[in-house]
């Protein structure tokens, strides 16, 4: 019974300004293209994008969650699922229909000054969504946080903080531990069980997705890039086999009707380019 997500937040720390929605789609505002590069240039290289996830259960039944333009409806809703039943209430969907915006500079300042009696803690650090609601059966460890005294509970007054890997403890190339990334970060959580899949008409999976959209402010090519990290958790009681995960991209490079797509298999790289010089 969850309503479609309405949350929209801009990611605009560097040379890109783009709109991120909270329910599996991004780079648009439900009407117009919103991947502007360079920022303030009024040129939008992508119209929209969204997550596609699919697989089959042990009985061979296809399970799928995907979005395009919401022309049929939605397959994703906001909020963490009950870890036992893979369900969520409409009130919880509404409560989690938002992004949690934070910067690395805020975390570094907190770590340096949390013992200072004159320090004023930012609201985003004080109310970081480190824990789910036990009454709703949600995952107790939700958003990543650094636990300074290892008591298992997020308490920023004790020096805990939203977990940017400030001391380089984690090798992101090999570790499955997810920390926060970027100079500017948006964290949120969504699922595919909040309602009927009206976009694809597919059977729901029971997937909970902890998501990050982030960017770096640099003096090189990275200043014109945005990045995304998704932690997929199957909360259902069945194993999903032959599973595929992708990002669907509608690029608009020049004219929207003549874009080409290519791929570099060895690099795991896809790219889009215009068909002509116009």
mmCIF file of C-alpha atoms in Angstrom:
data_model
loop_
_atom_site.group_PDB
_atom_site.id
_atom_site.type_symbol
_atom_site.label_atom_id
_atom_site.label_comp_id
_atom_site.label_asym_id
_atom_site.label_seq_id
_atom_site.Cartn_x
_atom_site.Cartn_y
_atom_site.Cartn_z
ATOM 1 C CA UNK A 1 0.000 0.000 0.000
ATOM 2 C CA UNK A 2 2.971 2.396 -0.183
ATOM 3 C CA UNK A 3 2.641 5.537 -2.286
ATOM 4 C CA UNK A 4 5.218 6.331 -4.989
ATOM 5 C CA UNK A 5 8.275 8.202 -3.770
ATOM 6 C CA UNK A 6 8.379 11.966 -4.304
ATOM 7 C CA UNK A 7 11.793 12.830 -2.827
ATOM 8 C CA UNK A 8 14.196 14.690 -5.142
ATOM 9 C CA UNK A 9 17.647 15.981 -4.183
ATOM 10 C CA UNK A 10 20.368 17.625 -6.304
ATOM 11 C CA UNK A 11 23.902 16.288 -6.441
ATOM 12 C CA UNK A 12 25.907 19.374 -7.404
ATOM 13 C CA UNK A 13 29.231 19.506 -5.545
ATOM 14 C CA UNK A 14 31.401 19.672 -8.679
ATOM 15 C CA UNK A 15 31.035 20.334 -12.424
ATOM 16 C CA UNK A 16 27.816 18.294 -12.618
ATOM 17 C CA UNK A 17 24.336 19.129 -11.371
ATOM 18 C CA UNK A 18 21.888 16.238 -11.394
ATOM 19 C CA UNK A 19 18.678 15.281 -9.615
ATOM 20 C CA UNK A 20 18.515 12.006 -7.704
ATOM 21 C CA UNK A 21 15.155 10.479 -6.817
ATOM 22 C CA UNK A 22 14.671 8.097 -3.918
ATOM 23 C CA UNK A 23 12.977 5.181 -5.677
ATOM 24 C CA UNK A 24 15.381 3.610 -8.107
ATOM 25 C CA UNK A 25 15.310 6.312 -10.792
ATOM 26 C CA UNK A 26 17.565 9.333 -11.264
ATOM 27 C CA UNK A 27 18.869 12.129 -13.506
ATOM 28 C CA UNK A 28 15.398 13.618 -14.117
ATOM 29 C CA UNK A 29 12.655 15.387 -12.139
ATOM 30 C CA UNK A 30 9.765 13.214 -13.419
ATOM 31 C CA UNK A 31 9.299 15.676 -16.306
ATOM 32 C CA UNK A 32 12.597 16.953 -17.694
ATOM 33 C CA UNK A 33 16.241 15.928 -18.081
ATOM 34 C CA UNK A 34 18.381 16.807 -15.075
ATOM 35 C CA UNK A 35 21.951 15.714 -15.769
ATOM 36 C CA UNK A 36 23.497 19.103 -16.451
ATOM 37 C CA UNK A 37 27.172 19.204 -17.422
ATOM 38 C CA UNK A 38 28.841 21.597 -17.193
ATOM 39 C CA UNK A 39 26.863 22.971 -14.279
ATOM 40 C CA UNK A 40 24.878 26.080 -15.269
ATOM 41 C CA UNK A 41 25.505 25.235 -18.939
ATOM 42 C CA UNK A 42 21.876 24.209 -19.644
ATOM 43 C CA UNK A 43 23.096 21.076 -21.452
ATOM 44 C CA UNK A 44 21.781 17.716 -20.253
ATOM 45 C CA UNK A 45 23.605 14.634 -21.542
ATOM 46 C CA UNK A 46 21.179 12.122 -19.997
ATOM 47 C CA UNK A 47 17.408 12.244 -19.695
ATOM 48 C CA UNK A 48 16.857 9.537 -17.073
ATOM 49 C CA UNK A 49 18.258 6.378 -15.542
ATOM 50 C CA UNK A 50 17.069 3.652 -13.202
ATOM 51 C CA UNK A 51 17.903 0.314 -11.629
ATOM 52 C CA UNK A 52 16.929 -2.984 -13.215
ATOM 53 C CA UNK A 53 17.163 -6.200 -11.157
ATOM 54 C CA UNK A 54 15.924 -9.627 -12.198
ATOM 55 C CA UNK A 55 16.315 -13.315 -11.493
ATOM 56 C CA UNK A 56 14.406 -16.562 -11.038
ATOM 57 C CA UNK A 57 13.475 -18.479 -7.904
ATOM 58 C CA UNK A 58 13.977 -22.206 -7.375
ATOM 59 C CA UNK A 59 10.674 -22.897 -9.112
ATOM 60 C CA UNK A 60 11.736 -20.999 -12.218
ATOM 61 C CA UNK A 61 9.445 -18.050 -11.478
ATOM 62 C CA UNK A 62 10.777 -14.740 -12.805
ATOM 63 C CA UNK A 63 11.202 -11.991 -10.195
ATOM 64 C CA UNK A 64 11.953 -8.503 -11.486
ATOM 65 C CA UNK A 65 12.085 -4.894 -10.333
ATOM 66 C CA UNK A 66 12.803 -2.113 -12.836
ATOM 67 C CA UNK A 67 11.917 1.476 -13.627
ATOM 68 C CA UNK A 68 11.950 3.675 -16.706
ATOM 69 C CA UNK A 69 9.743 6.803 -16.806
ATOM 70 C CA UNK A 70 7.075 5.663 -14.308
ATOM 71 C CA UNK A 71 4.608 5.697 -17.195
ATOM 72 C CA UNK A 72 2.997 2.573 -15.794
ATOM 73 C CA UNK A 73 3.746 3.241 -12.143
ATOM 74 C CA UNK A 74 6.528 2.162 -9.788
ATOM 75 C CA UNK A 75 8.463 -0.973 -8.870
ATOM 76 C CA UNK A 76 10.436 0.618 -6.013
ATOM 77 C CA UNK A 77 9.436 2.339 -2.783
ATOM 78 C CA UNK A 78 11.429 3.932 0.000
ATOM 79 C CA UNK A 79 12.463 2.451 3.325
ATOM 80 C CA UNK A 80 14.090 -0.661 4.816
ATOM 81 C CA UNK A 81 12.203 -3.966 4.871
ATOM 82 C CA UNK A 82 11.336 -6.127 7.858
ATOM 83 C CA UNK A 83 14.270 -8.555 7.958
ATOM 84 C CA UNK A 84 11.994 -11.533 8.736
ATOM 85 C CA UNK A 85 8.931 -10.930 6.569
ATOM 86 C CA UNK A 86 10.404 -8.682 3.825
ATOM 87 C CA UNK A 87 7.469 -6.279 4.265
ATOM 88 C CA UNK A 88 7.023 -2.580 5.000
ATOM 89 C CA UNK A 89 4.111 -0.367 6.016
ATOM 90 C CA UNK A 90 2.954 2.745 4.137
ATOM 91 C CA UNK A 91 3.882 4.904 7.137
ATOM 92 C CA UNK A 92 7.436 3.581 7.060
ATOM 93 C CA UNK A 93 7.674 4.201 3.314
ATOM 94 C CA UNK A 94 6.637 7.809 3.909
ATOM 95 C CA UNK A 95 9.064 8.182 6.822
ATOM 96 C CA UNK A 96 12.016 7.100 4.670
ATOM 97 C CA UNK A 97 11.098 9.052 1.537
ATOM 98 C CA UNK A 98 14.201 11.252 1.752
ATOM 99 C CA UNK A 99 17.934 11.427 1.227
ATOM 100 C CA UNK A 100 20.489 11.885 4.001
ATOM 101 C CA UNK A 101 23.013 14.458 2.770
ATOM 102 C CA UNK A 102 26.440 14.696 4.327
ATOM 103 C CA UNK A 103 29.943 15.905 3.439
ATOM 104 C CA UNK A 104 33.322 14.478 4.283
ATOM 105 C CA UNK A 105 34.291 17.894 5.692
ATOM 106 C CA UNK A 106 31.446 17.712 8.235
ATOM 107 C CA UNK A 107 32.651 14.313 9.419
ATOM 108 C CA UNK A 108 36.282 15.406 9.635
ATOM 109 C CA UNK A 109 35.247 18.447 11.670
ATOM 110 C CA UNK A 110 33.189 16.265 14.008
ATOM 111 C CA UNK A 111 36.069 13.843 14.576
ATOM 112 C CA UNK A 112 38.423 16.723 15.341
ATOM 113 C CA UNK A 113 36.076 18.634 17.658
ATOM 114 C CA UNK A 114 33.490 16.338 19.287
ATOM 115 C CA UNK A 115 35.229 16.691 22.671
ATOM 116 C CA UNK A 116 35.244 20.507 22.441
ATOM 117 C CA UNK A 117 32.461 21.896 24.705
ATOM 118 C CA UNK A 118 31.857 24.746 22.214
ATOM 119 C CA UNK A 119 31.370 22.368 19.282
ATOM 120 C CA UNK A 120 27.895 22.426 17.726
ATOM 121 C CA UNK A 121 27.085 19.049 16.186
ATOM 122 C CA UNK A 122 25.358 19.177 12.767
ATOM 123 C CA UNK A 123 21.889 17.676 12.700
ATOM 124 C CA UNK A 124 22.852 15.166 10.006
ATOM 125 C CA UNK A 125 25.555 13.698 12.278
ATOM 126 C CA UNK A 126 23.402 13.753 15.414
ATOM 127 C CA UNK A 127 20.493 12.065 13.627
ATOM 128 C CA UNK A 128 22.389 9.825 11.213
ATOM 129 C CA UNK A 129 20.202 6.770 10.310
ATOM 130 C CA UNK A 130 22.669 4.289 11.755
ATOM 131 C CA UNK A 131 19.936 2.009 13.117
ATOM 132 C CA UNK A 132 16.615 0.759 11.827
ATOM 133 C CA UNK A 133 13.481 0.607 13.975
ATOM 134 C CA UNK A 134 13.418 -2.667 15.987
ATOM 135 C CA UNK A 135 9.630 -2.330 16.391
ATOM 136 C CA UNK A 136 9.320 -2.567 12.603
ATOM 137 C CA UNK A 137 11.780 -5.463 12.379
ATOM 138 C CA UNK A 138 14.286 -3.391 10.428
ATOM 139 C CA UNK A 139 18.004 -4.039 10.225
ATOM 140 C CA UNK A 140 19.609 -2.657 13.386
ATOM 141 C CA UNK A 141 22.760 -1.709 11.475
ATOM 142 C CA UNK A 142 21.419 0.414 8.648
ATOM 143 C CA UNK A 143 23.570 3.327 7.440
ATOM 144 C CA UNK A 144 27.339 2.806 7.875
ATOM 145 C CA UNK A 145 28.881 4.328 10.998
ATOM 146 C CA UNK A 146 32.219 4.144 12.758
ATOM 147 C CA UNK A 147 31.823 2.714 16.256
ATOM 148 C CA UNK A 148 34.670 4.236 18.242
ATOM 149 C CA UNK A 149 34.135 2.242 21.453
ATOM 150 C CA UNK A 150 32.787 -0.906 19.719
ATOM 151 C CA UNK A 151 29.598 -0.998 21.799
ATOM 152 C CA UNK A 152 27.455 -1.617 18.722
ATOM 153 C CA UNK A 153 25.371 1.551 19.181
ATOM 154 C CA UNK A 154 25.730 4.818 17.288
ATOM 155 C CA UNK A 155 26.473 7.642 19.740
ATOM 156 C CA UNK A 156 28.161 10.654 18.084
ATOM 157 C CA UNK A 157 28.760 12.281 21.491
ATOM 158 C CA UNK A 158 31.212 9.412 22.131
ATOM 159 C CA UNK A 159 33.023 10.124 18.893
ATOM 160 C CA UNK A 160 31.066 7.799 16.609
ATOM 161 C CA UNK A 161 30.490 9.201 13.126
ATOM 162 C CA UNK A 162 28.941 8.423 9.735
ATOM 163 C CA UNK A 163 31.576 6.121 8.385
ATOM 164 C CA UNK A 164 33.867 7.850 5.996
ATOM 165 C CA UNK A 165 37.047 5.786 5.974
ATOM 166 C CA UNK A 166 39.174 8.648 7.276
ATOM 167 C CA UNK A 167 42.094 6.421 8.295
ATOM 168 C CA UNK A 168 42.170 4.214 5.171
ATOM 169 C CA UNK A 169 41.248 0.987 6.973
ATOM 170 C CA UNK A 170 39.208 -0.422 4.082
ATOM 171 C CA UNK A 171 40.461 -1.402 0.627
ATOM 172 C CA UNK A 172 37.333 -0.782 -1.440
ATOM 173 C CA UNK A 173 38.722 -2.980 -4.258
ATOM 174 C CA UNK A 174 38.656 -6.130 -2.133
ATOM 175 C CA UNK A 175 36.538 -5.498 0.978
ATOM 176 C CA UNK A 176 32.788 -6.025 1.088
ATOM 177 C CA UNK A 177 32.441 -3.532 3.928
ATOM 178 C CA UNK A 178 30.563 -0.497 2.631
ATOM 179 C CA UNK A 179 31.601 2.924 3.922
ATOM 180 C CA UNK A 180 30.637 6.396 2.709
ATOM 181 C CA UNK A 181 32.349 7.788 -0.368
ATOM 182 C CA UNK A 182 32.953 11.155 -2.005
ATOM 183 C CA UNK A 183 33.342 14.716 -0.796
ATOM 184 C CA UNK A 184 29.542 15.039 -0.935
ATOM 185 C CA UNK A 185 27.305 12.051 -0.289
ATOM 186 C CA UNK A 186 23.599 11.248 -0.390
ATOM 187 C CA UNK A 187 22.563 8.032 1.411
ATOM 188 C CA UNK A 188 19.097 6.480 1.277
ATOM 189 C CA UNK A 189 17.334 3.120 1.395
ATOM 190 C CA UNK A 190 14.574 1.696 -0.782
ATOM 191 C CA UNK A 191 12.892 -1.611 -1.623
ATOM 192 C CA UNK A 192 10.727 -3.437 -4.164
ATOM 193 C CA UNK A 193 8.035 -4.729 -1.758
ATOM 194 C CA UNK A 194 6.120 -1.556 -0.844
ATOM 195 C CA UNK A 195 3.336 -2.212 -3.347
ATOM 196 C CA UNK A 196 2.405 -4.013 -6.570
ATOM 197 C CA UNK A 197 4.936 -3.690 -9.409
ATOM 198 C CA UNK A 198 2.892 -1.494 -11.703
ATOM 199 C CA UNK A 199 5.861 -0.511 -13.903
ATOM 200 C CA UNK A 200 6.887 -4.030 -15.013
ATOM 201 C CA UNK A 201 3.966 -6.111 -13.671
ATOM 202 C CA UNK A 202 6.693 -8.466 -12.417
ATOM 203 C CA UNK A 203 6.595 -10.468 -9.206
ATOM 204 C CA UNK A 204 8.467 -8.658 -6.392
ATOM 205 C CA UNK A 205 11.827 -9.917 -5.205
ATOM 206 C CA UNK A 206 11.970 -8.768 -1.596
ATOM 207 C CA UNK A 207 15.068 -6.668 -2.263
ATOM 208 C CA UNK A 208 16.333 -3.943 0.074
ATOM 209 C CA UNK A 209 18.772 -1.493 -1.490
ATOM 210 C CA UNK A 210 21.060 0.764 0.543
ATOM 211 C CA UNK A 211 22.149 3.432 -1.909
ATOM 212 C CA UNK A 212 24.711 6.203 -2.197
ATOM 213 C CA UNK A 213 25.089 8.924 -4.819
ATOM 214 C CA UNK A 214 28.331 10.840 -4.417
ATOM 215 C CA UNK A 215 30.839 13.112 -6.111
ATOM 216 C CA UNK A 216 34.296 14.591 -5.589
ATOM 217 C CA UNK A 217 35.439 18.202 -5.910
ATOM 218 C CA UNK A 218 38.798 17.927 -7.685
ATOM 219 C CA UNK A 219 40.967 19.646 -10.272
ATOM 220 C CA UNK A 220 41.005 16.766 -12.759
ATOM 221 C CA UNK A 221 38.548 14.681 -14.801
ATOM 222 C CA UNK A 222 36.869 13.325 -11.657
ATOM 223 C CA UNK A 223 35.425 16.812 -11.157
ATOM 224 C CA UNK A 224 33.109 16.062 -14.097
ATOM 225 C CA UNK A 225 31.923 12.679 -12.795
ATOM 226 C CA UNK A 226 29.254 11.345 -10.442
ATOM 227 C CA UNK A 227 29.308 7.952 -8.722
ATOM 228 C CA UNK A 228 26.800 5.493 -7.279
ATOM 229 C CA UNK A 229 27.023 2.564 -4.873
ATOM 230 C CA UNK A 230 24.253 0.031 -4.221
ATOM 231 C CA UNK A 231 24.230 -2.593 -1.479
ATOM 232 C CA UNK A 232 21.618 -5.204 -2.465
ATOM 233 C CA UNK A 233 20.128 -7.379 0.281
ATOM 234 C CA UNK A 234 17.678 -10.157 -0.543
ATOM 235 C CA UNK A 235 15.233 -10.124 2.404
ATOM 236 C CA UNK A 236 12.975 -12.810 0.928
ATOM 237 C CA UNK A 237 12.950 -16.448 2.045
ATOM 238 C CA UNK A 238 14.075 -17.800 -1.347
ATOM 239 C CA UNK A 239 17.347 -17.722 -3.250
ATOM 240 C CA UNK A 240 17.354 -15.682 -6.433
ATOM 241 C CA UNK A 241 19.192 -17.527 -9.218
ATOM 242 C CA UNK A 242 20.557 -16.299 -12.557
ATOM 243 C CA UNK A 243 20.378 -12.778 -11.188
ATOM 244 C CA UNK A 244 21.248 -9.710 -13.237
ATOM 245 C CA UNK A 245 21.659 -6.145 -12.008
ATOM 246 C CA UNK A 246 22.081 -3.107 -14.230
ATOM 247 C CA UNK A 247 21.506 0.589 -14.636
ATOM 248 C CA UNK A 248 19.218 1.525 -17.513
ATOM 249 C CA UNK A 249 20.381 4.753 -19.162
ATOM 250 C CA UNK A 250 18.494 7.067 -21.511
ATOM 251 C CA UNK A 251 21.207 9.317 -22.900
ATOM 252 C CA UNK A 252 20.443 12.512 -24.813
ATOM 253 C CA UNK A 253 23.671 13.565 -26.539
ATOM 254 C CA UNK A 254 22.793 16.240 -29.037
ATOM 255 C CA UNK A 255 19.488 15.091 -30.547
ATOM 256 C CA UNK A 256 17.670 12.547 -28.378
ATOM 257 C CA UNK A 257 16.769 10.397 -31.399
ATOM 258 C CA UNK A 258 20.235 9.470 -32.709
ATOM 259 C CA UNK A 259 22.353 8.256 -29.813
ATOM 260 C CA UNK A 260 24.506 5.136 -30.156
ATOM 261 C CA UNK A 261 25.589 2.701 -27.454
ATOM 262 C CA UNK A 262 28.794 0.697 -27.235
ATOM 263 C CA UNK A 263 30.666 -1.419 -24.717
ATOM 264 C CA UNK A 264 34.183 -2.455 -23.752
ATOM 265 C CA UNK A 265 33.682 -5.944 -22.322
ATOM 266 C CA UNK A 266 37.108 -6.320 -20.710
ATOM 267 C CA UNK A 267 36.719 -3.040 -18.833
ATOM 268 C CA UNK A 268 33.093 -3.678 -17.922
ATOM 269 C CA UNK A 269 32.423 -0.310 -19.553
ATOM 270 C CA UNK A 270 29.463 0.970 -21.509
ATOM 271 C CA UNK A 271 29.410 4.273 -23.341
ATOM 272 C CA UNK A 272 27.015 6.417 -25.325
ATOM 273 C CA UNK A 273 27.830 8.760 -28.187
ATOM 274 C CA UNK A 274 26.104 10.934 -30.756
ATOM 275 C CA UNK A 275 25.465 9.635 -34.254
ATOM 276 C CA UNK A 276 26.593 12.839 -35.967
ATOM 277 C CA UNK A 277 28.400 16.106 -35.280
ATOM 278 C CA UNK A 278 25.240 18.070 -34.474
#
